[in-house]
Coordinates of C-alpha atoms and ligand atoms in Angstrom, one line a residue:
M786 CA 48.5 50.4 71.5
K787 CA 47.8 49.3 75.0
L788 CA 44.2 49.8 76.3
Q789 CA 43.9 51.3 79.7
L790 CA 41.9 49.2 82.2
R791 CA 40.8 50.2 85.7
V792 CA 40.8 46.9 87.6
L793 CA 39.7 46.4 91.2
I794 CA 41.3 43.2 92.4
V795 CA 39.8 41.5 95.4
E796 CA 42.6 39.2 96.5
D797 CA 44.6 38.6 99.7
S798 CA 47.7 37.5 97.9
E799 CA 49.9 40.3 96.4
E800 CA 51.6 37.7 94.2
D801 CA 48.4 36.4 92.8
A802 CA 47.3 40.0 92.1
E803 CA 50.5 40.7 90.2
L804 CA 50.0 37.5 88.2
L805 CA 46.6 38.8 87.1
I806 CA 48.1 42.1 86.1
Y807 CA 50.8 40.3 84.2
E808 CA 48.2 38.2 82.4
L809 CA 46.2 41.4 81.5
K810 CA 49.4 43.0 80.2
R811 CA 49.8 40.0 77.9
G812 CA 46.3 40.7 76.6
D813 CA 47.5 44.3 75.7
Y814 CA 45.8 45.9 78.8
H815 CA 47.6 48.6 80.7
S816 CA 46.1 48.1 84.2
I817 CA 45.5 50.8 86.8
Y818 CA 44.6 48.7 89.8
D819 CA 43.9 48.5 93.5
R820 CA 43.9 45.4 95.6
V821 CA 41.6 45.0 98.5
D822 CA 40.9 41.9 100.7
T823 CA 38.2 43.2 103.2
A824 CA 34.6 44.5 102.8
D825 CA 35.6 48.0 104.1
G826 CA 38.5 48.2 101.6
F827 CA 36.2 47.1 98.8
I828 CA 33.5 49.7 99.6
A829 CA 36.1 52.4 100.0
A830 CA 37.6 51.5 96.6
L831 CA 34.2 51.5 94.9
D832 CA 33.4 54.9 96.4
K833 CA 36.7 56.4 95.5
H834 CA 37.1 55.5 91.8
H835 CA 35.3 54.3 88.8
W836 CA 36.3 50.7 87.8
D837 CA 36.0 49.0 84.5
I838 CA 36.1 45.5 86.0
V839 CA 36.3 43.6 89.3
I840 CA 38.4 40.4 89.5
A841 CA 37.8 38.6 92.8
D842 CA 39.4 35.5 94.4
Y843 CA 36.7 33.2 95.6
S844 CA 37.7 32.9 99.2
M845 CA 40.0 34.9 101.4
P846 CA 40.6 34.9 105.2
C847 CA 38.4 38.0 105.8
F848 CA 36.4 38.3 102.6
S849 CA 34.9 36.4 99.7
A850 CA 33.8 36.8 96.1
P851 CA 30.1 36.2 96.9
A852 CA 30.3 38.9 99.7
A853 CA 32.0 41.4 97.3
L854 CA 29.4 40.6 94.6
S855 CA 26.5 41.3 96.9
L856 CA 28.1 44.6 98.1
L857 CA 28.5 45.6 94.4
Q858 CA 24.9 44.8 93.7
E859 CA 23.8 46.8 96.8
K860 CA 25.5 49.8 95.3
K861 CA 23.7 49.1 92.0
L862 CA 26.9 49.3 90.1
D863 CA 27.0 47.6 86.7
I864 CA 30.7 46.5 86.7
P865 CA 31.7 43.2 85.2
F866 CA 32.6 40.8 88.1
I867 CA 34.9 37.9 87.3
I868 CA 35.8 35.3 89.8
V869 CA 39.4 33.9 89.6
S870 CA 40.0 31.0 92.0
G871 CA 42.2 28.0 92.5
T872 CA 39.6 26.2 94.6
I873 CA 36.2 26.9 93.2
G874 CA 34.2 23.8 92.6
E875 CA 31.6 23.5 89.8
E876 CA 28.6 23.9 92.2
M877 CA 30.0 27.0 93.8
A878 CA 30.8 28.5 90.3
V879 CA 27.2 27.9 89.2
D880 CA 25.9 29.5 92.4
A881 CA 28.2 32.5 91.9
M882 CA 27.0 32.9 88.3
K883 CA 23.4 32.6 89.4
A884 CA 24.1 35.4 92.0
G885 CA 25.2 37.7 89.2
A886 CA 28.9 37.0 88.6
S887 CA 29.9 37.6 85.0
D888 CA 32.3 34.6 84.7
Y889 CA 34.8 32.5 86.6
V890 CA 38.3 31.5 85.6
M891 CA 40.5 28.9 87.3
K892 CA 43.9 30.2 88.5
G893 CA 45.4 27.2 86.7
N894 CA 43.9 28.3 83.4
L895 CA 44.5 32.0 83.3
A896 CA 44.6 32.0 79.5
R897 CA 40.8 32.2 79.7
L898 CA 41.0 35.5 81.5
I899 CA 41.6 37.8 78.6
P900 CA 38.7 36.5 76.4
A901 CA 36.4 36.7 79.5
V902 CA 37.5 40.3 80.2
E903 CA 37.1 41.3 76.6
R904 CA 33.6 39.8 76.3
E905 CA 32.5 41.3 79.6
L906 CA 33.8 44.7 78.8
R907 CA 32.0 44.6 75.5
E908 CA 28.8 43.5 77.0
A909 CA 29.1 46.1 79.8
L910 CA 29.6 48.8 77.1
Q911 CA 26.5 47.6 75.2
R912 CA 24.5 47.6 78.5
R913 CA 25.7 51.2 79.3
K914 CA 24.8 52.4 75.8
R915 CA 21.3 50.8 76.0
R916 CA 20.8 52.4 79.5
E917 CA 21.9 55.8 78.1
A918 CA 19.6 55.5 75.2
E919 CA 16.7 54.5 77.4
Q920 CA 17.5 57.4 79.7
A921 CA 17.6 59.8 76.8
L922 CA 14.2 58.5 75.6
R923 CA 12.7 58.8 79.1
E924 CA 14.0 62.4 79.3
K925 CA 12.6 63.2 75.9
E926 CA 9.2 61.7 76.8
E927 CA 9.3 63.6 80.0
R928 CA 10.0 66.8 78.1
F929 CA 7.2 66.2 75.7
R930 CA 4.7 65.2 78.4
S931 CA 5.6 68.4 80.3
L932 CA 5.2 70.4 77.1
I933 CA 1.8 68.8 76.3
E934 CA 0.5 69.0 79.9
N935 CA 1.4 72.6 80.3
A936 CA 0.4 73.8 76.9
L937 CA -2.3 76.4 76.5
D938 CA -4.0 74.3 73.8
I939 CA -5.9 71.1 74.3
I940 CA -4.0 68.2 72.7
T941 CA -6.1 65.1 71.9
V942 CA -5.5 61.8 70.2
L943 CA -8.7 60.5 68.7
S944 CA -9.9 57.5 66.7
P945 CA -11.5 58.6 63.4
D946 CA -14.9 58.0 65.0
G947 CA -14.2 60.5 67.8
N948 CA -13.1 58.1 70.6
V949 CA -10.7 59.8 73.0
Y950 CA -7.4 57.9 73.4
Y951 CA -5.7 60.9 75.1
I952 CA -6.6 64.4 76.1
S953 CA -4.2 66.8 77.8
P954 CA -5.0 68.1 81.3
S955 CA -5.4 71.6 79.8
V956 CA -9.0 70.6 78.8
H957 CA -9.9 71.4 82.4
R958 CA -8.7 75.0 82.2
V959 CA -10.2 75.5 78.8
L960 CA -13.5 73.5 78.8
G961 CA -14.0 72.7 82.5
Y962 CA -13.7 68.8 82.1
E963 CA -11.2 66.6 83.9
S964 CA -9.1 64.8 81.3
E965 CA -9.9 61.4 82.9
E966 CA -13.6 62.1 82.5
L967 CA -13.3 62.3 78.7
L968 CA -11.0 59.3 78.2
E969 CA -12.6 56.6 76.1
K970 CA -15.6 58.8 75.6
N971 CA -16.8 60.0 72.1
L972 CA -15.9 63.6 71.7
F973 CA -18.5 64.2 69.0
V974 CA -21.2 64.2 71.7
Y975 CA -19.8 67.5 72.9
V976 CA -19.5 69.0 69.4
H977 CA -22.4 71.3 68.2
P978 CA -24.8 69.2 66.1
E979 CA -24.5 71.6 63.2
D980 CA -20.7 71.2 63.2
V981 CA -20.4 67.5 63.7
N982 CA -20.4 66.5 60.1
E983 CA -17.6 68.9 59.2
V984 CA -15.5 67.7 62.1
I985 CA -16.0 64.0 61.0
N986 CA -15.2 64.9 57.4
N987 CA -12.0 66.6 58.4
L988 CA -10.9 63.7 60.6
Y989 CA -11.4 61.2 57.7
Q990 CA -9.6 63.6 55.4
A991 CA -6.7 63.8 57.8
L992 CA -6.7 60.0 57.9
N993 CA -6.8 59.5 54.2
D994 CA -4.1 62.1 53.5
P995 CA -1.4 61.8 56.2
S996 CA 0.6 64.5 54.6
S997 CA -2.1 67.1 55.1
T998 CA -2.6 69.3 58.1
L999 CA -6.2 70.4 58.3
F1000 CA -7.6 73.4 60.1
I1001 CA -11.2 73.5 61.3
K1002 CA -13.4 75.6 63.5
F1003 CA -16.3 74.2 65.5
R1004 CA -18.4 74.8 68.5
F1005 CA -17.8 72.6 71.6
Q1006 CA -19.9 72.5 74.7
H1007 CA -18.2 73.7 77.9
Q1008 CA -18.8 71.8 81.1
D1009 CA -21.0 74.8 82.2
G1010 CA -23.3 74.2 79.2
S1011 CA -22.1 77.3 77.2
W1012 CA -20.7 76.9 73.6
R1013 CA -17.1 77.7 73.0
V1014 CA -15.6 78.2 69.5
L1015 CA -12.6 76.0 69.0
E1016 CA -10.0 76.2 66.2
A1017 CA -8.2 72.9 65.6
V1018 CA -5.4 71.4 63.6
C1019 CA -5.8 67.7 62.7
K1020 CA -3.0 65.4 61.6
K1021 CA -2.8 61.7 61.3
I1022 CA -0.3 60.0 63.6
I1023 CA 1.8 58.1 61.1
Y1024 CA 4.1 56.3 63.6
S1025 CA 1.2 54.1 64.8
P1026 CA 0.0 52.4 61.6
E1027 CA -1.7 49.6 63.5
V1028 CA -4.3 51.9 65.2
A1029 CA -5.7 54.7 63.1
S1030 CA -5.4 57.8 65.2
I1031 CA -5.4 61.5 64.7
V1032 CA -3.9 64.2 66.8
V1033 CA -6.2 67.2 67.1
N1034 CA -4.7 70.3 68.6
C1035 CA -7.5 72.7 69.7
R1036 CA -7.6 76.3 70.9
D1037 CA -10.4 78.3 72.3
I1038 CA -11.0 81.3 70.1
T1039 CA -14.4 82.3 71.4
E1040 CA -13.2 85.6 72.9
H1041 CA -11.0 86.3 69.9
Q1042 CA -14.0 85.6 67.6
Q1043 CA -16.3 87.9 69.6
A1044 CA -13.6 90.6 69.6
E1045 CA -13.3 90.1 65.8
E1046 CA -17.1 90.5 65.4
I1047 CA -17.2 93.6 67.5
R1048 CA -14.3 95.0 65.4
R1049 CA -16.1 94.2 62.2
E1050 CA -19.3 95.7 63.5
L1051 CA -17.5 98.9 64.5
E1052 CA -15.8 99.0 61.1
K1053 CA -19.2 98.6 59.4
Q1054 CA -20.6 101.4 61.6
K1055 CA -17.6 103.6 60.8
E1056 CA -18.1 102.9 57.1
L1057 CA -21.8 103.7 57.4
N1058 CA -21.0 107.0 59.1
E1059 CA -18.5 107.8 56.4
N1060 CA -21.0 106.9 53.7
K1061 CA -23.6 109.1 55.4
F1062 CA -21.1 111.9 55.6
N1063 CA -20.1 111.5 51.9
F1064 CA -23.8 111.3 51.0
V1065 CA -24.6 114.6 52.8
S1066 CA -21.5 116.3 51.4
I1067 CA -22.3 115.3 47.8
M1068 CA -26.0 116.2 48.4
S1069 CA -25.0 119.7 49.7
H1070 CA -22.8 120.1 46.7
E1071 CA -25.6 119.1 44.3
F1072 CA -28.0 121.6 45.9
R1073 CA -25.5 124.4 46.0
N1074 CA -25.4 124.7 42.2
P1075 CA -29.2 125.4 41.6
L1076 CA -29.3 127.4 44.8
N1077 CA -26.6 129.7 43.4
I1078 CA -28.4 130.1 40.1
I1079 CA -31.6 131.0 42.0
T1080 CA -29.7 133.5 44.2
I1081 CA -27.8 135.2 41.4
S1082 CA -30.9 135.3 39.1
A1083 CA -33.0 136.8 41.9
E1084 CA -30.3 139.4 42.7
L1085 CA -30.0 140.4 39.1
L1086 CA -33.7 140.7 38.8
E1087 CA -33.8 142.9 41.9
K1088 CA -30.9 145.1 40.8
Y1089 CA -31.8 145.6 37.2
S1090 CA -35.6 145.3 37.3
D1091 CA -36.0 148.8 36.0
V1092 CA -33.6 148.5 33.1
A1093 CA -33.8 144.9 32.2
S1094 CA -35.8 144.0 29.1
K1095 CA -38.9 141.8 29.2
E1096 CA -36.9 139.0 27.5
Q1097 CA -34.0 139.3 29.9
K1098 CA -36.4 139.1 32.9
Y1099 CA -38.1 136.1 31.3
L1100 CA -34.7 134.4 31.0
Y1101 CA -33.9 134.9 34.7
F1102 CA -37.3 133.6 35.8
Q1103 CA -36.8 130.6 33.5
R1104 CA -33.4 129.9 35.1
I1105 CA -35.0 130.1 38.6
R1106 CA -37.8 127.8 37.6
F1107 CA -35.4 125.3 36.0
A1108 CA -33.1 125.3 39.1
A1109 CA -36.0 124.9 41.4
R1110 CA -37.3 122.0 39.3
N1111 CA -33.8 120.4 39.4
M1112 CA -33.8 120.7 43.2
T1113 CA -37.2 119.2 43.5
Q1114 CA -36.1 116.2 41.3
L1115 CA -33.0 115.8 43.4
L1116 CA -35.0 115.8 46.6
E1117 CA -37.4 113.3 45.2
D1118 CA -34.6 111.0 44.1
I1119 CA -32.9 111.2 47.5
L1120 CA -36.2 110.5 49.2
T1121 CA -36.7 107.4 47.0
I1122 CA -33.2 106.1 47.7
S1123 CA -33.6 106.7 51.5
K1124 CA -36.9 104.9 51.4
A1125 CA -35.3 102.0 49.5
E1126 CA -32.4 101.9 52.0
V1127 CA -34.7 101.4 55.0
G1128 CA -37.0 99.0 53.1
K1129 CA -39.9 101.4 53.0
L1130 CA -40.2 101.6 49.2
K1131 CA -43.5 100.0 48.2
I1132 CA -44.4 98.2 45.0
N1133 CA -47.9 98.1 43.6
P1134 CA -48.0 95.4 41.0
A1135 CA -50.8 94.8 38.6
S1136 CA -51.4 92.8 35.4
L1137 CA -50.0 94.6 32.4
D1138 CA -49.4 94.0 28.7
L1139 CA -45.6 94.4 28.8
A1140 CA -45.0 94.5 25.0
K1141 CA -47.7 97.1 24.5
F1142 CA -46.4 99.1 27.4
C1143 CA -42.8 99.1 26.1
L1144 CA -43.9 100.1 22.6
E1145 CA -45.9 103.0 23.8
L1146 CA -43.1 104.2 26.0
V1147 CA -40.6 104.1 23.1
E1148 CA -43.0 106.0 20.9
E1149 CA -43.5 108.6 23.7
M1150 CA -39.7 109.0 24.0
Q1151 CA -39.4 109.2 20.2
F1152 CA -41.9 112.0 20.2
S1153 CA -40.5 114.0 23.0
N1154 CA -37.0 113.7 21.6
A1155 CA -38.0 114.4 18.0
G1156 CA -35.3 117.0 17.4
N1157 CA -32.5 114.7 18.8
A1158 CA -29.8 113.1 16.7
V1159 CA -30.7 109.7 18.2
N1160 CA -32.7 107.2 16.2
F1161 CA -35.0 104.9 18.3
V1162 CA -35.5 101.3 17.3
F1163 CA -37.9 99.0 19.2
K1164 CA -37.5 95.2 18.8
G1165 CA -40.1 93.0 20.5
G1166 CA -40.3 89.2 20.2
D1167 CA -40.4 85.9 21.8
V1168 CA -37.3 83.7 21.8
D1169 CA -39.4 80.6 22.3
E1170 CA -41.2 81.3 19.1
Q1171 CA -38.0 82.1 17.3
Q1172 CA -39.4 85.3 15.9
S1173 CA -38.9 88.9 16.5
Q1174 CA -40.5 91.9 14.9
E1175 CA -38.9 95.3 14.3
S1176 CA -41.1 98.3 14.5
E1177 CA -41.0 102.0 14.5
A1178 CA -44.6 102.4 15.5
G1179 CA -45.7 98.9 14.6
T1180 CA -47.8 96.3 16.4
I1181 CA -46.6 93.5 18.5
T1182 CA -48.3 90.2 19.1
N1183 CA -46.8 88.2 21.9
C1184 CA -48.1 85.3 23.9
C1185 CA -45.8 86.1 26.9
S1186 CA -46.6 89.7 27.0
L1187 CA -48.8 89.5 30.1
A1188 CA -46.8 90.5 33.2
Y1189 CA -47.5 91.3 36.8
M1190 CA -45.5 94.4 37.5
D1191 CA -45.6 97.9 38.9
E1192 CA -46.3 100.2 35.9
K1193 CA -45.1 103.3 37.6
L1194 CA -41.8 101.8 38.6
L1195 CA -41.3 100.2 35.2
R1196 CA -41.8 103.5 33.5
H1197 CA -39.2 105.1 35.8
I1198 CA -36.7 102.3 35.0
F1199 CA -37.1 102.4 31.2
I1200 CA -37.3 106.2 30.9
N1201 CA -34.2 106.5 33.0
L1202 CA -32.2 104.0 30.8
L1203 CA -33.5 105.6 27.6
S1204 CA -32.8 109.1 28.7
N1205 CA -29.2 108.1 29.7
A1206 CA -28.8 106.4 26.3
I1207 CA -29.8 109.7 24.6
K1208 CA -27.8 111.9 27.1
Y1209 CA -24.6 109.9 26.7
S1210 CA -24.8 109.7 22.9
P1211 CA -23.9 113.3 22.1
A1212 CA -23.0 112.3 18.5
G1213 CA -26.3 110.6 18.0
G1214 CA -26.6 107.1 16.6
E1215 CA -29.1 104.3 17.2
V1216 CA -30.8 103.5 20.5
L1217 CA -32.2 100.0 20.4
F1218 CA -34.9 99.0 22.9
E1219 CA -35.3 95.3 22.8
L1220 CA -37.8 93.1 24.7
Y1221 CA -37.8 89.3 24.7
Y1222 CA -38.8 86.4 26.9
Q1223 CA -36.8 83.6 28.3
N1224 CA -37.6 81.1 31.0
H1225 CA -40.6 83.1 32.4
E1226 CA -38.5 86.2 32.4
A1227 CA -38.9 89.4 30.4
I1228 CA -35.5 90.6 29.2
I1229 CA -35.2 94.2 28.2
Q1230 CA -32.1 95.6 26.7
V1231 CA -31.3 99.3 26.1
K1232 CA -28.4 99.5 23.7
D1233 CA -26.7 102.7 22.5
Q1234 CA -23.8 103.8 20.4
G1235 CA -22.7 106.5 22.9
I1236 CA -19.5 107.4 24.8
G1237 CA -19.4 104.1 26.7
I1238 CA -18.3 103.5 30.3
P1239 CA -14.7 102.8 31.4
A1240 CA -14.3 99.3 32.8
N1241 CA -13.4 100.6 36.3
D1242 CA -16.6 102.6 36.6
Q1243 CA -18.8 99.8 35.4
K1244 CA -18.4 98.0 38.8
R1245 CA -19.6 101.0 40.8
L1246 CA -22.1 102.3 38.4
F1247 CA -25.2 101.5 40.5
E1248 CA -23.7 103.2 43.6
V1249 CA -25.4 106.4 44.8
F1250 CA -23.8 109.5 43.2
H1251 CA -21.2 107.5 41.2
R1252 CA -20.5 109.0 37.8
A1253 CA -18.1 107.6 35.3
G1254 CA -14.8 109.5 34.7
N1255 CA -15.7 110.2 31.0
V1256 CA -18.9 112.2 31.5
G1257 CA -17.2 115.5 30.8
K1258 CA -19.8 118.3 30.9
I1259 CA -22.8 116.1 30.4
P1260 CA -25.1 117.0 33.3
G1261 CA -26.2 114.5 35.9
T1262 CA -26.3 113.6 39.6
G1263 CA -25.3 109.9 39.6
L1264 CA -28.6 109.0 41.3
G1265 CA -30.7 107.6 38.4
L1266 CA -29.1 104.2 38.1
S1267 CA -29.1 103.5 41.8
I1268 CA -32.9 104.2 41.8
V1269 CA -33.3 102.0 38.7
K1270 CA -31.5 99.1 40.5
K1271 CA -33.7 99.4 43.6
F1272 CA -36.9 99.4 41.4
V1273 CA -35.6 96.3 39.5
E1274 CA -34.8 94.6 42.8
L1275 CA -38.3 95.3 44.0
H1276 CA -39.5 93.2 41.1
E1277 CA -37.0 90.5 42.1
G1278 CA -35.1 91.2 38.9
K1279 CA -31.6 92.0 37.9
I1280 CA -29.8 94.7 36.0
E1281 CA -26.4 94.4 34.3
V1282 CA -24.3 96.5 32.1
S1283 CA -21.8 95.8 29.4
S1284 CA -20.0 98.7 27.7
E1285 CA -17.0 99.8 25.8
V1286 CA -15.6 103.3 25.7
G1287 CA -16.3 104.9 22.4
V1288 CA -18.4 102.0 21.1
G1289 CA -21.5 102.1 23.3
S1290 CA -23.3 100.6 26.3
T1291 CA -26.0 97.9 26.8
F1292 CA -28.1 97.8 29.9
T1293 CA -29.9 94.5 30.4
V1294 CA -32.8 94.2 32.8
K1295 CA -34.2 90.8 33.7
L1296 CA -37.7 90.8 35.3
P1297 CA -39.6 87.7 36.3
L1298 CA -43.0 87.8 34.6
Q1299 CA -44.8 86.6 37.7
T1300 CA -43.1 86.2 41.0
Q1301 CA -44.6 84.3 43.9
R1302 CA -43.8 87.1 46.3
L1303 CA -45.3 89.8 44.2
T1304 CA -48.4 87.8 43.6
E1305 CA -48.8 87.1 47.3
S1306 CA -48.1 90.8 48.1
R1307 CA -50.9 92.0 45.9
H1308 CA -53.0 92.9 48.9
T1309 CA -50.2 93.9 51.1
Y1310 CA -48.7 96.7 49.1
S1311 CA -51.1 99.5 48.7
C1312 CA -49.3 102.7 47.8
G1313 CA -46.9 103.6 45.0
A1314 CA -43.2 104.3 44.8
N1315 CA -43.4 107.7 46.3
Ligands
ADP1068 P1 -26.5 110.6 35.9 O1 -26.7 110.2 34.5 O2 -27.4 111.5 36.5 O3 -25.0 110.9 36.2 P2 -27.1 107.8 36.5 O4 -27.1 107.2 37.9 O5 -28.2 107.7 35.6 O6 -26.7 109.3 36.8 O7 -25.8 107.2 35.8 C1 -24.6 107.0 36.5 C2 -23.4 107.1 35.6 O8 -23.4 106.0 34.7 C3 -23.5 108.3 34.7 O9 -23.0 109.5 35.4 C4 -22.6 107.9 33.6 O10 -21.3 108.0 33.9 C5 -22.9 106.4 33.4 N1 -23.9 106.1 32.4 C6 -25.2 105.7 32.6 N2 -25.8 105.4 31.5 C7 -24.9 105.6 30.5 C8 -24.9 105.3 29.1 N3 -26.0 104.9 28.5 N4 -23.7 105.6 28.5 C9 -22.6 106.0 29.1 N5 -22.5 106.2 30.4 C10 -23.7 106.0 31.1

């Protein structure tokens, strides 16, 4: 198949031009051509069409190959230019080649024309492809530069030790600096001292693991001296293995962060208000019960005072007294919790023999619950000595027994736990009160074989007014354990629960025997829990 070739022939002889076309035809080229022999004709032909090749005679009456070549170059056209001449001497040929001609062929040796045309066309094609590739690359670079320079984020290229190789102009809008002013500077100088280490660690991490994309947050000093919070993504540049560099893309999130803080604060406030509302609602509910009992009993007494028997009247008075006592207790509990919430709960620690105190307390509980189905067991011992002693009313000797605690608060803690153990063991069983010591801590466990606590409720057990779902008709307010927790915390201790429904519950209280703060506060705290 013939190849189409657009040839511009610069030749004054029509015959010679036809000879060239004939020669090209022999080389399988179908030529579309124009012949010119003046400068004007040459320029007009160049302007009018695209040409694959120019073949020029060296000298003509009104024109010449060197003149045509320089016109072609003026127009910055990359078209192969072959001189075909009968007269060209070696010196002139060399000059023409130096001037930019692609090749020269003697008219007497036209067999060289086809190989010369083929080579020049091939090279011209390669040059065009290279130019197009370079142009595409330039356009791509231009696009990226425009993207980077107009981006809202700051894009930087850093060395692992913070040296700035590149920083996008957006740094001016975000942080007030001119990008040139930061070039070759160390960026860490502007990072908040508390955040520098984290930033350095992240850069090295990005360097060591090129596949990772790391996110960091740090404070950066604005040109006006204020601190801005930046969020950044770091990634190693893998196409420049000779220089270790990391691209860090930063965004100013100061306002976003502030808005987030305000939102969180508002949410907390809302939650607090809701909690307060819930607290007041539950409290009103808890008071309504005894108040109703008082109102109804008083009304009955008033209505039937003439006919009611002495025993009936006594029963109503007793109900009123009992309801009033409940309300007083409720009020006291709420007051204690409120005080604890605002940090006004005071502790009054003193030296005390803990083992003796516990034993007496258990004996007291045993005595006051004598008719109950529950059987109390007290175990006191010292883990370090690997001995423990069981007792019903026995004696305890213990070297660690001396503690520095608030007796009144301790009493409240243990009575509450023991009372719950009894209350939530309607079928009776054993209540074990165990005291031992470990690492300067007294560990007290109250273990019962009662109804147990569902797993879901265990997490919320120490929240005000929270009662487990399995309490049924067992009376209570859900305040006791939250007070116990506050008292334990005042001793810098901890309380935990483990329980299984239908098997029983174990409350573990850990109290430091002597705490620095309590010892120091000896003279500061003067009044008791209430
Ligand atoms: P109250 O007993 O007045 O309801 P508490 O604050 O003392 O309030 O206890 C909170 C909840 O914890 C109780 O309502 C009960 O559901 C659960 N609870 C506490 N102690 C025990 C226990 N020994 N056995 C089973 N459940 C318990």
